[in-house]
Amino acid sequence: DSTALAIAWQREDGRILVDSVIWAARDDAIAHKMIPGGRVDLTIVAEHIKWLAEERFNVVEVTYDPRFAEQMMRDLRRQGSIEMRDGNA
């Protein structure tokens, strides 16, 4: 089980930077953050998105797989961390 979050932002000089975080629940997976227990808890991912939106960036858009992340995104919206438009955040 693994979950990835990619972010892109434009610097004042016009360059666009891209970064990512990968959470994995298996020791043999390549990841930035290992999660014990065999399954990535999306609460951890949600907390990271919330931190990005509230502390670091003016989040304009979040695209996600509704099959796996719909509830997480609804929770973030309900908390006021992000705004959702057109069915996706």
Tab-separated table of C-alpha atoms in Angstrom:
chain	number	residue	atom	x	y	z
A	1	ASP	CA	0.000	0.000	0.000
A	2	SER	CA	1.365	3.422	-0.893
A	3	THR	CA	0.059	6.939	-1.361
A	4	ALA	CA	1.753	9.815	-3.139
A	5	LEU	CA	1.199	13.546	-3.012
A	6	ALA	CA	2.756	15.787	-5.642
A	7	ILE	CA	2.791	19.565	-5.329
A	8	ALA	CA	3.761	22.256	-7.808
A	9	TRP	CA	4.137	25.952	-7.209
A	10	GLN	CA	5.377	28.970	-9.098
A	11	ARG	CA	8.163	31.053	-7.657
A	12	GLU	CA	8.298	34.813	-7.934
A	13	ASP	CA	10.893	34.486	-10.724
A	14	GLY	CA	8.381	32.457	-12.776
A	15	ARG	CA	9.983	29.030	-12.339
A	16	ILE	CA	7.686	26.172	-11.437
A	17	LEU	CA	8.957	23.806	-8.762
A	18	VAL	CA	7.638	20.313	-8.107
A	19	ASP	CA	7.993	18.188	-4.997
A	20	SER	CA	6.403	15.001	-3.730
A	21	VAL	CA	5.866	12.930	-0.632
A	22	ILE	CA	5.327	9.173	-0.765
A	23	TRP	CA	3.939	7.206	2.153
A	24	ALA	CA	4.291	3.410	2.102
A	25	ALA	CA	3.282	0.640	4.463
A	26	ARG	CA	5.744	-1.986	3.235
A	27	ASP	CA	9.439	-2.008	4.082
A	28	ASP	CA	10.413	-3.001	0.542
A	29	ALA	CA	8.651	-0.007	-1.070
A	30	ILE	CA	10.458	3.173	-1.944
A	31	ALA	CA	8.982	5.913	0.212
A	32	HIS	CA	9.775	9.121	1.992
A	33	LYS	CA	7.725	8.109	5.025
A	34	MET	CA	7.168	4.560	6.213
A	35	ILE	CA	3.870	3.786	7.917
A	36	PRO	CA	3.752	0.671	10.124
A	37	GLY	CA	0.763	-1.626	10.070
A	38	GLY	CA	0.461	-2.680	6.447
A	39	ARG	CA	-1.833	0.157	5.361
A	40	VAL	CA	-1.359	3.892	4.812
A	41	ASP	CA	-3.690	5.804	7.108
A	42	LEU	CA	-5.119	8.651	5.012
A	43	THR	CA	-5.424	10.737	8.172
A	44	ILE	CA	-1.666	11.262	7.941
A	45	VAL	CA	-1.980	12.344	4.316
A	46	ALA	CA	-4.883	14.649	5.179
A	47	GLU	CA	-2.855	16.284	7.947
A	48	HIS	CA	-0.046	16.960	5.469
A	49	ILE	CA	-2.459	18.498	2.941
A	50	LYS	CA	-4.002	20.578	5.714
A	51	TRP	CA	-0.564	21.825	6.759
A	52	LEU	CA	0.291	22.726	3.157
A	53	ALA	CA	-2.997	24.608	2.711
A	54	GLU	CA	-2.930	26.434	6.026
A	55	GLU	CA	0.746	27.085	6.628
A	56	ARG	CA	2.735	26.968	3.422
A	57	PHE	CA	0.779	27.595	0.221
A	58	ASN	CA	-2.296	29.228	-1.198
A	59	VAL	CA	-3.727	25.955	-2.485
A	60	VAL	CA	-5.555	26.525	-5.752
A	61	GLU	CA	-6.410	22.981	-6.777
A	62	VAL	CA	-6.296	19.451	-5.387
A	63	THR	CA	-6.819	16.538	-7.761
A	64	TYR	CA	-7.413	13.104	-6.295
A	65	ASP	CA	-8.698	9.621	-6.988
A	66	PRO	CA	-12.285	9.649	-5.697
A	67	ARG	CA	-12.224	5.870	-5.256
A	68	PHE	CA	-9.686	6.143	-2.453
A	69	ALA	CA	-9.673	9.746	-1.242
A	70	GLU	CA	-13.239	11.047	-1.503
A	71	GLN	CA	-13.905	10.860	2.246
A	72	MET	CA	-10.552	12.427	3.111
A	73	MET	CA	-11.269	15.357	0.807
A	74	ARG	CA	-14.770	15.814	2.234
A	75	ASP	CA	-13.297	15.899	5.719
A	76	LEU	CA	-10.733	18.525	4.696
A	77	ARG	CA	-13.489	20.622	3.146
A	78	ARG	CA	-15.677	20.312	6.232
A	79	GLN	CA	-12.742	21.456	8.390
A	80	GLY	CA	-12.311	24.489	6.141
A	81	SER	CA	-8.822	23.466	5.047
A	82	ILE	CA	-9.645	23.428	1.330
A	83	GLU	CA	-12.463	24.461	-0.979
A	84	MET	CA	-14.026	21.961	-3.365
A	85	ARG	CA	-15.266	22.838	-6.848
A	86	ASP	CA	-16.936	20.725	-9.523
A	87	GLY	CA	-16.786	17.478	-7.570
A	88	ASN	CA	-13.021	17.603	-6.990
A	89	ALA	CA	-11.119	19.777	-4.584
